[in-house]
Amino acid sequence: MSNKVIYAIYNDDDILMDAVKKTRAAHHHIEEVFTPFPVHGLDKAMGLAPTRLAICSFIYGCIGISFATWMMNFVMIQDWPQDIGGKPSFSYIENMPAFVPIMFEMTVFFAAHLMVITFYMRSKLWPFKEAENPDVRTTDDHFLMEVAVNDNEEALVSFFQGTGAVEVKVIEKH
């Protein structure tokens, strides 16, 4: 199997969207698409599965509200009960209305921070990671589609030239 890929470079997002649809219709495997800004509908055109990060966020929020409930019960009721404003400290349920802002903030805190960590781990981004951008123009005004080559190099080059690519390059990946 070849380690070659084709870089088809486009200068318009609408042309890129049409090219992605034509490429998928021709049953060519799109490795990645690099764009200078988010292109609406590109994930659906590429056939990517929907993200499950929202499920993680819900779970992290549940962890946050559970931690907040445990923390407030332990600190304010069990460990060091205090009479604040004449409110009794006999049970957590009697004092829960006063704890609602803390529960909300801890839910948001846990969900937000753990989501950032999950996103970085899932996308393999971390400090000092080398950029994987194959062409520096994709950070400015060009779009790049990377497609695997399977012994059909000449046919793919002519196919992508027909889709409106301004430049088509065959690259040996290592």
Coordinates of N, CA, C and O in Angstrom, one line a residue, residues 39-143:
V39 N -16.2 26.0 8.3 CA -17.0 26.0 7.2 C -18.3 25.2 7.6 O -18.3 24.0 7.9
H40 N -19.4 25.9 7.6 CA -20.7 25.4 8.0 C -21.1 24.2 7.1 O -21.1 24.3 5.9
G41 N -21.4 23.1 7.7 CA -21.9 21.9 6.9 C -20.8 21.0 6.4 O -21.1 20.0 5.8
L42 N -19.5 21.4 6.7 CA -18.4 20.5 6.2 C -18.4 19.2 6.8 O -18.1 18.2 6.2
D43 N -18.6 19.1 8.1 CA -18.6 17.8 8.8 C -19.7 16.9 8.3 O -19.4 15.7 8.1
K44 N -20.8 17.4 8.0 CA -21.9 16.5 7.4 C -21.5 16.1 6.0 O -21.7 15.0 5.6
A45 N -20.9 17.0 5.2 CA -20.5 16.7 3.8 C -19.4 15.6 3.8 O -19.3 14.8 2.9
M46 N -18.5 15.7 4.8 CA -17.5 14.7 4.9 C -17.9 13.4 5.5 O -17.2 12.4 5.4
G47 N -19.1 13.3 6.1 CA -19.7 12.1 6.6 C -19.1 11.8 8.0 O -19.1 10.6 8.4
L48 N -18.7 12.8 8.7 CA -18.2 12.6 10.1 C -19.4 12.3 11.1 O -20.4 12.9 11.0
A49 N -19.1 11.5 12.0 CA -20.1 11.2 13.0 C -20.3 12.4 14.0 O -19.3 13.1 14.2
P50 N -21.5 12.5 14.5 CA -21.7 13.6 15.5 C -20.8 13.4 16.7 O -20.5 12.3 17.1
T51 N -20.4 14.5 17.4 CA -19.6 14.5 18.5 C -20.4 14.0 19.8 O -21.6 14.2 19.9
R52 N -19.7 13.3 20.7 CA -20.3 12.9 21.9 C -19.8 13.7 23.1 O -19.9 13.3 24.2
L53 N -19.2 14.8 22.8 CA -18.7 15.7 23.9 C -19.8 16.2 24.8 O -19.6 16.5 26.0
A54 N -21.0 16.4 24.3 CA -22.1 16.9 25.1 C -22.5 15.9 26.2 O -22.8 16.2 27.3
I55 N -22.3 14.6 25.9 CA -22.6 13.5 26.9 C -21.5 13.7 28.0 O -21.9 13.6 29.2
C56 N -20.3 13.9 27.6 CA -19.2 14.1 28.6 C -19.5 15.3 29.5 O -19.3 15.3 30.7
S57 N -20.0 16.4 28.8 CA -20.3 17.6 29.6 C -21.4 17.4 30.6 O -21.3 17.8 31.7
F58 N -22.4 16.6 30.2 CA -23.5 16.3 31.2 C -22.9 15.5 32.4 O -23.2 15.8 33.5
I59 N -22.1 14.5 32.1 CA -21.5 13.7 33.1 C -20.7 14.5 34.1 O -20.7 14.4 35.3
Y60 N -19.8 15.4 33.5 CA -19.0 16.3 34.3 C -19.8 17.2 35.1 O -19.5 17.5 36.3
G61 N -20.9 17.7 34.6 CA -21.8 18.6 35.4 C -22.4 17.8 36.6 O -22.5 18.3 37.7
C62 N -22.8 16.6 36.3 CA -23.3 15.7 37.4 C -22.3 15.5 38.5 O -22.6 15.5 39.7
I63 N -21.0 15.3 38.1 CA -19.9 15.1 39.0 C -19.8 16.4 39.9 O -19.6 16.4 41.1
G64 N -19.9 17.6 39.2 CA -19.7 18.8 39.9 C -20.8 19.1 40.9 O -20.5 19.5 42.0
I65 N -22.1 18.8 40.5 CA -23.2 19.1 41.5 C -23.1 18.1 42.6 O -23.4 18.4 43.8
S66 N -22.7 16.8 42.3 CA -22.5 15.8 43.4 C -21.4 16.3 44.4 O -21.6 16.2 45.6
F67 N -20.3 16.7 43.8 CA -19.2 17.2 44.7 C -19.6 18.4 45.5 O -19.3 18.5 46.7
A68 N -20.4 19.3 44.9 CA -20.8 20.5 45.6 C -21.8 20.1 46.8 O -21.6 20.6 47.9
T69 N -22.7 19.2 46.5 CA -23.6 18.7 47.5 C -22.8 18.1 48.7 O -23.1 18.4 49.9
W70 N -21.9 17.2 48.3 CA -21.1 16.5 49.4 C -20.3 17.5 50.2 O -20.3 17.5 51.4
M71 N -19.6 18.4 49.5 CA -18.8 19.4 50.1 C -19.6 20.3 51.1 O -19.2 20.5 52.3
M72 N -20.7 20.8 50.6 CA -21.5 21.7 51.5 C -22.1 21.0 52.7 O -22.2 21.5 53.8
N73 N -22.5 19.7 52.5 CA -23.1 18.9 53.6 C -22.0 18.7 54.6 O -22.2 18.8 55.8
F74 N -20.8 18.3 54.1 CA -19.7 18.0 55.1 C -19.2 19.3 55.8 O -19.1 19.3 57.0
V75 N -19.0 20.3 55.1 CA -18.4 21.6 55.7 C -19.4 22.3 56.6 O -19.1 22.6 57.7
M76 N -20.6 22.5 56.1 CA -21.6 23.3 56.8 C -22.5 22.6 57.8 O -23.1 23.2 58.6
I77 N -22.7 21.3 57.6 CA -23.6 20.5 58.5 C -22.8 19.6 59.4 O -23.1 19.6 60.6
Q78 N -21.9 18.8 58.9 CA -21.3 17.7 59.7 C -20.1 18.2 60.4 O -19.9 18.1 61.6
D79 N -19.1 18.8 59.7 CA -17.8 19.2 60.3 C -17.9 20.4 61.2 O -17.3 20.4 62.3
W80 N -18.4 21.5 60.7 CA -18.4 22.7 61.5 C -19.7 23.5 61.3 O -19.8 24.5 60.7
P81 N -20.8 23.0 62.0 CA -22.1 23.6 61.8 C -22.1 25.0 62.5 O -21.5 25.2 63.6
Q82 N -22.6 26.0 61.8 CA -22.7 27.3 62.3 C -24.1 27.9 62.2 O -24.8 27.5 61.3
D83 N -24.4 28.7 63.2 CA -25.7 29.4 63.1 C -25.5 30.7 62.4 O -25.0 31.7 63.0
I84 N -25.9 30.8 61.2 CA -25.7 32.0 60.3 C -27.1 32.6 60.1 O -28.0 32.0 59.4
G85 N -27.3 33.7 60.6 CA -28.6 34.4 60.4 C -29.8 33.7 61.1 O -30.9 33.9 60.6
G86 N -29.5 32.9 62.1 CA -30.6 32.3 62.8 C -31.1 31.0 62.1 O -32.1 30.4 62.5
K87 N -30.4 30.6 61.0 CA -30.9 29.4 60.3 C -30.3 28.1 61.0 O -29.1 28.1 61.3
P88 N -31.1 27.1 61.2 CA -30.6 25.9 61.9 C -29.7 25.1 61.0 O -29.8 25.2 59.7
S89 N -28.8 24.4 61.6 CA -27.8 23.6 60.9 C -28.1 22.1 61.1 O -27.1 21.3 61.2
F90 N -29.3 21.7 61.2 CA -29.7 20.3 61.6 C -29.6 19.4 60.4 O -29.2 18.3 60.5
S91 N -29.9 19.9 59.2 CA -29.9 19.0 58.0 C -29.6 19.8 56.8 O -29.8 21.0 56.7
Y92 N -29.1 19.1 55.8 CA -28.7 19.8 54.5 C -30.0 20.3 53.8 O -30.0 21.3 53.2
I93 N -31.1 19.5 53.9 CA -32.3 19.8 53.1 C -32.8 21.2 53.6 O -33.3 22.0 52.8
E94 N -32.8 21.5 54.9 CA -33.3 22.7 55.5 C -32.5 23.9 54.9 O -33.0 25.0 54.8
N95 N -31.2 23.7 54.6 CA -30.4 24.8 54.2 C -30.1 24.8 52.7 O -29.4 25.7 52.2
M96 N -30.7 23.9 52.0 CA -30.4 23.8 50.5 C -30.7 25.0 49.7 O -29.9 25.4 48.8
P97 N -31.8 25.7 50.0 CA -32.0 27.0 49.2 C -30.8 27.9 49.2 O -30.5 28.6 48.2
A98 N -30.1 28.0 50.4 CA -29.0 28.9 50.4 C -27.8 28.4 49.7 O -26.9 29.1 49.3
F99 N -27.8 27.1 49.4 CA -26.6 26.4 48.7 C -26.8 26.3 47.2 O -25.9 25.9 46.5
V100 N -28.0 26.7 46.6 CA -28.2 26.6 45.2 C -27.2 27.3 44.4 O -26.7 26.8 43.4
P101 N -26.8 28.6 44.7 CA -25.8 29.2 43.9 C -24.4 28.5 43.9 O -23.8 28.4 42.8
I102 N -24.1 27.9 45.0 CA -22.8 27.1 45.0 C -22.9 25.9 44.2 O -22.0 25.5 43.4
M103 N -24.1 25.2 44.2 CA -24.3 24.0 43.4 C -24.2 24.4 41.9 O -23.6 23.6 41.1
F104 N -24.8 25.5 41.5 CA -24.8 25.9 40.1 C -23.4 26.2 39.7 O -22.9 25.7 38.6
E105 N -22.6 26.9 40.5 CA -21.3 27.3 40.1 C -20.3 26.1 40.1 O -19.5 26.1 39.2
M106 N -20.5 25.2 41.0 CA -19.6 24.0 40.9 C -20.0 23.1 39.7 O -19.1 22.5 39.1
T107 N -21.2 23.1 39.3 CA -21.6 22.3 38.1 C -21.0 22.9 36.9 O -20.4 22.2 36.1
V108 N -21.1 24.2 36.8 CA -20.5 24.9 35.6 C -18.9 24.8 35.7 O -18.3 24.5 34.6
F109 N -18.3 24.9 36.8 CA -16.9 24.8 37.0 C -16.4 23.5 36.5 O -15.4 23.4 35.7
F110 N -17.0 22.4 37.1 CA -16.5 21.1 36.7 C -16.8 20.8 35.2 O -15.9 20.2 34.5
A111 N -17.9 21.1 34.7 CA -18.2 20.9 33.3 C -17.3 21.6 32.4 O -16.7 21.0 31.5
A112 N -17.0 22.9 32.7 CA -16.1 23.7 31.8 C -14.7 23.2 31.8 O -14.1 23.0 30.8
H113 N -14.2 23.0 33.0 CA -12.8 22.6 33.1 C -12.5 21.2 32.6 O -11.5 21.0 31.9
L114 N -13.3 20.3 33.0 CA -13.1 18.9 32.5 C -13.4 18.8 31.0 O -12.8 18.0 30.3
M115 N -14.3 19.6 30.4 CA -14.5 19.6 29.0 C -13.3 20.1 28.2 O -12.9 19.6 27.2
V116 N -12.6 21.1 28.8 CA -11.4 21.6 28.1 C -10.3 20.5 28.1 O -9.7 20.2 27.1
I117 N -10.2 19.8 29.3 CA -9.2 18.8 29.4 C -9.5 17.6 28.4 O -8.7 17.1 27.7
T118 N -10.8 17.3 28.4 CA -11.3 16.2 27.5 C -11.0 16.6 26.0 O -10.6 15.7 25.2
F119 N -11.3 17.8 25.6 CA -11.1 18.2 24.3 C -9.7 18.2 23.9 O -9.3 17.7 22.8
Y120 N -8.8 18.6 24.7 CA -7.4 18.6 24.4 C -6.8 17.2 24.3 O -6.0 16.9 23.5
M121 N -7.3 16.3 25.2 CA -6.9 14.9 25.2 C -7.4 14.2 23.9 O -6.7 13.5 23.3
R122 N -8.7 14.5 23.6 CA -9.3 13.8 22.5 C -8.7 14.3 21.1 O -8.5 13.5 20.2
S123 N -8.4 15.5 21.0 CA -7.8 16.1 19.8 C -6.3 16.0 19.8 O -5.7 16.5 18.8
K124 N -5.7 15.5 20.8 CA -4.3 15.3 21.0 C -3.6 16.6 20.9 O -2.5 16.8 20.2
L125 N -4.1 17.7 21.5 CA -3.5 19.0 21.6 C -2.9 19.1 23.0 O -3.6 18.8 23.9
W126 N -1.7 19.6 23.1 CA -1.1 19.8 24.3 C 0.0 20.9 24.1 O 0.4 21.1 23.0
P127 N 0.5 21.4 25.2 CA 1.5 22.5 25.1 C 2.7 21.9 24.3 O 3.1 20.8 24.5
F128 N 3.3 22.8 23.5 CA 4.5 22.5 22.8 C 4.3 21.4 21.7 O 5.3 20.9 21.2
K129 N 3.1 21.2 21.2 CA 2.8 20.2 20.2 C 3.2 20.9 18.8 O 2.8 22.0 18.6
E130 N 3.9 20.2 18.0 CA 4.2 20.7 16.7 C 2.9 20.8 15.8 O 2.0 19.9 15.9
A131 N 2.8 21.8 15.0 CA 1.7 22.0 14.1 C 1.7 20.9 13.1 O 2.7 20.5 12.6
E132 N 0.5 20.5 12.7 CA 0.4 19.4 11.7 C -0.2 20.0 10.4 O -0.7 19.3 9.5
N133 N -0.1 21.3 10.2 CA -0.7 22.0 9.1 C 0.2 21.7 7.8 O 1.4 22.1 7.8
P134 N -0.3 21.1 6.8 CA 0.5 20.7 5.6 C 0.9 21.9 4.7 O 1.9 21.8 4.0
D135 N 0.1 23.0 4.8 CA 0.4 24.1 3.9 C 0.0 25.4 4.7 O -1.1 25.5 5.2
V136 N 1.0 26.3 4.8 CA 0.8 27.5 5.6 C -0.3 28.4 5.1 O -0.9 29.2 5.8
R137 N -0.7 28.3 3.8 CA -1.7 29.1 3.2 C -3.1 28.8 3.8 O -4.0 29.6 3.7
T138 N -3.3 27.6 4.4 CA -4.6 27.2 5.0 C -4.9 28.0 6.3 O -6.0 27.9 6.8
T139 N -3.9 28.7 6.8 CA -4.2 29.6 7.9 C -4.6 31.0 7.5 O -5.0 31.8 8.3
D140 N -4.6 31.2 6.2 CA -4.8 32.6 5.7 C -6.1 32.6 4.8 O -7.1 33.1 5.2
D141 N -6.0 32.0 3.6 CA -7.1 32.2 2.7 C -7.3 31.0 1.8 O -8.0 31.1 0.8
H142 N -6.7 29.8 2.0 CA -6.8 28.7 1.1 C -7.4 27.5 1.9 O -7.3 27.5 3.2
F143 N -7.9 26.5 1.2 CA -8.5 25.3 1.8 C -7.8 24.1 1.2 O -7.5 24.1 0.0

